[in-house]
CSV table of C-alpha atoms and ligand atoms in Angstrom, one decimal:
chain,number,residue,atom,x,y,z
A,1,MET,CA,149.2,144.2,-93.5
A,2,SER,CA,152.3,146.4,-93.5
A,3,LYS,CA,155.9,145.4,-93.1
A,4,SER,CA,158.0,145.3,-90.0
A,5,PHE,CA,161.7,144.8,-88.9
A,6,PHE,CA,162.8,142.4,-86.2
A,7,ILE,CA,166.2,143.3,-84.9
A,8,ASP,CA,167.7,140.6,-82.7
A,9,THR,CA,170.5,142.4,-80.9
A,10,THR,CA,171.7,139.1,-79.4
A,11,LEU,CA,173.0,138.2,-82.9
A,12,CYS,CA,174.6,141.5,-83.7
A,13,THR,CA,178.4,141.6,-83.9
A,14,ALA,CA,178.7,145.3,-84.5
A,15,CYS,CA,180.2,144.8,-87.9
A,16,ARG,CA,178.5,148.0,-89.0
A,17,GLY,CA,177.6,146.5,-92.4
A,18,CYS,CA,174.0,147.8,-92.0
A,19,GLN,CA,175.3,151.3,-91.2
A,20,VAL,CA,177.5,151.4,-94.3
A,21,ALA,CA,174.8,149.8,-96.6
A,22,CYS,CA,172.4,152.5,-95.5
A,23,LYS,CA,174.9,155.2,-96.5
A,24,ALA,CA,175.5,153.5,-99.8
A,25,TRP,CA,171.9,153.0,-100.8
A,26,HIS,CA,170.9,156.6,-99.9
A,27,ASP,CA,174.1,158.1,-101.3
A,28,LEU,CA,174.9,159.8,-98.0
A,29,PRO,CA,178.4,161.4,-97.4
A,30,ALA,CA,180.8,160.0,-94.9
A,31,GLU,CA,181.3,161.8,-91.6
A,32,GLN,CA,184.5,162.8,-89.9
A,33,THR,CA,185.1,160.2,-87.2
A,34,GLU,CA,187.2,160.4,-84.1
A,35,ASN,CA,188.6,158.2,-81.3
A,36,ARG,CA,186.4,158.9,-78.3
A,37,GLY,CA,187.4,155.8,-76.5
A,38,THR,CA,184.6,153.7,-78.1
A,39,TYR,CA,184.3,151.7,-81.3
A,40,GLN,CA,181.0,153.6,-82.0
A,41,ASN,CA,181.4,156.1,-84.8
A,42,PRO,CA,180.1,158.6,-85.6
A,43,ALA,CA,179.0,159.8,-82.2
A,44,ASP,CA,175.3,160.1,-83.0
A,45,LEU,CA,172.7,159.9,-85.8
A,46,SER,CA,172.7,163.0,-88.1
A,47,PHE,CA,171.1,164.4,-91.2
A,48,ASP,CA,173.6,162.2,-93.1
A,49,THR,CA,173.6,159.1,-90.9
A,50,TYR,CA,170.2,157.4,-90.7
A,51,LYS,CA,171.5,154.2,-89.1
A,52,LEU,CA,174.0,154.0,-86.2
A,53,VAL,CA,175.3,150.9,-84.4
A,54,ARG,CA,175.5,152.1,-80.8
A,55,MET,CA,178.0,150.3,-78.7
A,56,ARG,CA,178.3,150.1,-74.9
A,57,GLU,CA,180.5,148.1,-72.5
A,58,GLU,CA,178.8,147.0,-69.3
A,59,VAL,CA,179.7,144.7,-66.4
A,60,ILE,CA,176.7,142.4,-66.0
A,61,GLY,CA,176.8,139.6,-63.4
A,62,GLY,CA,180.6,140.3,-62.9
A,63,GLN,CA,181.3,139.8,-66.6
A,64,LEU,CA,182.2,142.4,-69.2
A,65,LYS,CA,179.6,142.5,-72.0
A,66,TRP,CA,179.5,144.4,-75.3
A,67,LEU,CA,176.0,145.6,-76.0
A,68,PHE,CA,175.2,146.6,-79.6
A,69,PHE,CA,172.1,148.5,-80.7
A,70,PRO,CA,171.6,149.2,-84.4
A,71,ASP,CA,169.6,152.4,-83.9
A,72,GLN,CA,167.1,153.8,-86.5
A,73,CYS,CA,163.6,155.2,-86.9
A,74,ARG,CA,161.0,152.8,-85.5
A,75,HIS,CA,158.4,153.7,-88.1
A,76,CYS,CA,155.8,154.1,-85.4
A,77,ILE,CA,152.3,152.7,-86.1
A,78,GLU,CA,150.8,156.0,-84.9
A,79,ALA,CA,153.8,158.2,-85.5
A,80,PRO,CA,154.0,161.2,-83.1
A,81,CYS,CA,156.2,163.1,-85.6
A,82,LEU,CA,153.6,162.7,-88.3
A,83,GLU,CA,150.8,163.7,-86.0
A,84,THR,CA,152.7,166.7,-84.8
A,85,ALA,CA,153.5,167.9,-88.4
A,86,GLY,CA,149.9,167.5,-89.6
A,87,ASP,CA,151.2,168.1,-93.1
A,88,PRO,CA,151.1,165.1,-95.5
A,89,ALA,CA,153.3,167.0,-98.0
A,90,ALA,CA,156.1,166.9,-95.4
A,91,ILE,CA,155.6,163.6,-93.4
A,92,TYR,CA,153.4,160.8,-94.6
A,93,TYR,CA,152.8,157.0,-94.4
A,94,ASP,CA,153.9,155.0,-97.4
A,95,GLU,CA,150.8,152.8,-97.5
A,96,PRO,CA,152.3,149.5,-99.0
A,97,SER,CA,155.2,149.4,-96.5
A,98,GLY,CA,153.9,151.4,-93.6
A,99,ALA,CA,157.1,153.5,-93.6
A,100,VAL,CA,157.0,157.0,-92.2
A,101,ILE,CA,158.5,159.2,-94.9
A,102,TYR,CA,160.0,162.7,-94.6
A,103,THR,CA,160.2,164.9,-97.7
A,104,ALA,CA,162.0,168.2,-98.5
A,105,ALA,CA,158.9,170.0,-97.4
A,106,THR,CA,159.9,169.2,-93.8
A,107,LYS,CA,161.9,172.5,-94.3
A,108,GLY,CA,158.6,174.3,-93.6
A,109,LEU,CA,157.9,172.6,-90.3
A,110,ASN,CA,158.9,173.6,-86.8
A,111,ALA,CA,162.0,171.3,-86.5
A,112,VAL,CA,162.3,171.5,-82.7
A,113,GLU,CA,158.6,170.6,-82.3
A,114,ILE,CA,159.0,167.6,-84.6
A,115,ILE,CA,162.3,166.4,-83.0
A,116,GLU,CA,160.8,166.7,-79.5
A,117,SER,CA,157.7,164.8,-80.4
A,118,CYS,CA,159.8,161.7,-81.3
A,119,PRO,CA,159.9,159.3,-78.3
A,120,TYR,CA,163.1,157.7,-79.7
A,121,ASN,CA,165.1,160.9,-80.5
A,122,ILE,CA,165.5,160.1,-84.2
A,123,PRO,CA,164.9,163.0,-86.6
A,124,ARG,CA,167.9,165.3,-87.4
A,125,LYS,CA,167.9,168.7,-89.0
A,126,GLY,CA,170.1,169.6,-92.0
A,127,SER,CA,171.7,172.9,-92.9
A,128,ASP,CA,168.7,173.9,-95.1
A,129,GLY,CA,166.3,173.3,-92.2
A,130,ALA,CA,164.8,170.0,-93.6
A,131,LEU,CA,164.6,166.9,-91.4
A,132,ALA,CA,165.9,163.4,-92.3
A,133,LYS,CA,165.8,159.9,-90.9
A,134,CYS,CA,165.5,156.2,-92.1
A,135,ASP,CA,162.9,155.8,-94.8
A,136,MET,CA,162.8,151.9,-94.6
A,137,CYS,CA,164.3,151.9,-98.1
A,138,TYR,CA,160.7,152.1,-99.2
A,139,ASP,CA,161.8,152.3,-102.8
A,140,ARG,CA,163.5,148.9,-102.5
A,141,VAL,CA,160.6,147.5,-100.6
A,142,GLY,CA,158.2,148.7,-103.3
A,143,ALA,CA,160.3,146.8,-105.8
A,144,GLY,CA,160.1,143.6,-103.7
A,145,MET,CA,163.6,143.9,-102.1
A,146,PRO,CA,164.5,144.1,-98.4
A,147,PRO,CA,166.0,147.3,-97.0
A,148,ALA,CA,169.7,147.6,-97.7
A,149,CYS,CA,170.6,147.1,-94.0
A,150,VAL,CA,168.7,143.8,-93.9
A,151,LYS,CA,170.2,142.6,-97.1
A,152,THR,CA,173.7,143.3,-95.8
A,153,CYS,CA,173.5,141.9,-92.3
A,154,PRO,CA,175.6,138.7,-92.2
A,155,THR,CA,174.3,137.3,-88.9
A,156,GLY,CA,170.5,137.3,-89.0
A,157,ALA,CA,170.3,140.2,-86.6
A,158,MET,CA,168.4,142.3,-89.1
A,159,ASN,CA,165.1,140.8,-90.4
A,160,PHE,CA,162.3,142.3,-92.4
A,161,GLY,CA,159.0,141.0,-93.8
A,162,GLU,CA,155.2,141.0,-93.2
A,163,ARG,CA,154.4,142.2,-89.7
A,164,ALA,CA,152.7,139.0,-88.6
A,165,GLU,CA,155.8,137.0,-89.7
A,166,MET,CA,158.2,139.3,-87.9
A,167,LEU,CA,156.1,139.2,-84.6
A,168,ASP,CA,156.1,135.4,-84.9
A,169,LEU,CA,159.9,135.2,-85.4
A,170,ALA,CA,160.4,137.7,-82.5
A,171,GLN,CA,158.4,135.5,-80.1
A,172,LYS,CA,160.2,132.3,-81.2
A,173,ARG,CA,163.7,133.9,-80.8
A,174,MET,CA,162.7,135.4,-77.5
A,175,ALA,CA,161.6,132.0,-76.1
A,176,MET,CA,164.9,130.6,-77.2
A,177,VAL,CA,167.0,133.5,-75.8
A,178,LYS,CA,165.1,133.5,-72.5
A,179,ARG,CA,166.5,130.1,-71.6
A,180,THR,CA,169.9,131.7,-71.1
A,181,HIS,CA,168.9,135.3,-70.6
A,182,PRO,CA,165.7,135.5,-68.5
A,183,GLU,CA,165.6,139.3,-68.8
A,184,ALA,CA,165.3,139.2,-72.6
A,185,MET,CA,162.4,141.3,-73.9
A,186,LEU,CA,160.9,142.9,-77.0
A,187,LEU,CA,160.9,146.7,-77.0
A,188,ASP,CA,157.5,148.4,-77.6
A,189,PRO,CA,156.4,145.6,-80.1
A,190,ASP,CA,152.7,146.8,-80.3
A,191,ASP,CA,153.5,150.4,-81.2
A,192,ILE,CA,156.3,150.3,-83.7
A,193,ARG,CA,157.4,148.6,-87.0
A,194,VAL,CA,161.0,148.1,-85.9
A,195,ILE,CA,160.9,145.6,-83.1
A,196,TYR,CA,164.1,145.1,-81.1
A,197,MET,CA,165.0,142.2,-78.8
A,198,VAL,CA,167.5,142.8,-76.1
A,199,ALA,CA,169.0,140.4,-73.6
A,200,TYR,CA,169.4,142.8,-70.7
A,201,ASP,CA,167.8,146.0,-69.3
A,202,PRO,CA,167.2,148.2,-72.4
A,203,GLY,CA,168.5,151.2,-70.6
A,204,LEU,CA,172.0,149.7,-70.7
A,205,TYR,CA,172.0,149.7,-74.5
A,206,HIS,CA,170.8,153.2,-75.1
A,207,GLU,CA,168.7,155.8,-73.3
A,208,ASN,CA,166.2,155.9,-76.1
A,209,ALA,CA,165.9,152.2,-76.6
A,210,VAL,CA,162.3,152.3,-75.4
A,211,ALA,CA,159.8,155.1,-75.9
A,212,SER,CA,160.4,158.1,-73.6
A,213,ASN,CA,157.9,160.7,-72.4
A,214,THR,CA,155.0,158.8,-73.9
A,215,ALA,CA,151.9,156.9,-73.2
A,216,TYR,CA,151.7,153.9,-75.6
A,217,GLY,CA,154.4,155.4,-77.8
A,218,ILE,CA,152.6,158.7,-78.4
A,219,SER,CA,154.1,161.9,-77.0
A,220,ARG,CA,151.9,164.0,-74.9
A,221,GLN,CA,152.3,166.9,-77.3
A,222,ALA,CA,151.3,164.8,-80.3
A,223,ALA,CA,148.4,163.2,-78.4
A,224,LEU,CA,147.1,166.6,-77.5
A,225,LYS,CA,147.3,167.9,-81.1
A,226,ARG,CA,145.6,164.7,-82.3
A,227,MET,CA,142.7,165.3,-79.8
A,228,LEU,CA,142.4,168.9,-81.0
A,229,ARG,CA,142.6,168.2,-84.7
A,230,PRO,CA,138.8,167.4,-85.2
A,231,LEU,CA,138.0,170.7,-83.4
A,232,LYS,CA,140.4,172.6,-85.7
A,233,ASN,CA,138.9,170.9,-88.8
A,234,LEU,CA,135.4,171.9,-87.6
A,235,VAL,CA,136.5,175.5,-87.1
A,236,SER,CA,138.1,175.8,-90.5
A,237,HIS,CA,135.0,174.1,-92.0
A,238,LEU,CA,132.7,176.6,-90.4
A,239,ALA,CA,134.9,179.6,-91.3
B,301,LIG,S1,160.6,156.8,-84.4
B,301,LIG,FE1,160.4,159.0,-84.3
B,301,LIG,S2,160.9,159.7,-86.4
B,301,LIG,FE2,160.4,157.5,-86.5
B,301,LIG,S3,158.2,157.4,-87.0
B,301,LIG,FE3,158.4,157.3,-84.7
B,301,LIG,S4,158.2,159.4,-84.1
B,301,LIG,FE4,158.7,159.5,-86.3
B,302,LIG,S1,174.9,144.3,-90.2
B,302,LIG,FE1,173.9,143.0,-88.7
B,302,LIG,S2,175.6,142.2,-87.4
B,302,LIG,FE2,176.4,143.9,-88.5
B,302,LIG,S3,176.2,145.7,-87.2
B,302,LIG,FE3,174.3,145.7,-88.5
B,302,LIG,S4,172.8,144.4,-87.3
B,302,LIG,FE4,174.8,144.1,-86.4
């Protein structure tokens, strides 16, 4: 059974340790930040930022709440980006971890098509045309270590392990949090390997907190390509 994350946003303090640890492990450059009236920086994910702690201020039940959402690739179980690419040299599953991995060969793909296929708006294009995103620190995981973000998180918000263990932990935490926050829910837990728990309406945290434009986490475009692939294979076999 492959690995999964459980991200308990109710324990997140937005310290950004995970965001910085991700940069450090992947040797990614810093980005110019600016005061945009929010503590969130940079403004969005990018080719050089695979993990971003999104921050929103919302008035809920007459009280001001800070909602934190450590955003990253969900490592979909049937990844629409991978299905859309159809090129294992560019996008493939790392079998031991279940991570969806992008290589430099993504340069040869139609970047717009790949980006639009992702129901969570994750992949970002670099100046050379290649695409990048979180790789689950699959090199660390292969060596028996947790991803850098999980290792760094001081509050227990970021968790990682065998999928069954993470689903179990998620259910236990949700039962506990529901006592005070009846709206608490897990986001798309059956479709992805990065399972978030939120205490309020997920749309308040981030517009792509749950899968968009999809049926069961698979985009219409990727689903269509998947349906047509056996036909394409048959045609190339007969040619
Ligand atoms: S979240 Fe997006 S980029 Fe990540 S595996 Fe799923 S489709 Fe691909
Ligand atoms: S390290 Fe943990 S507490 Fe800090 S921002 Fe990331 S998820 Fe939140």
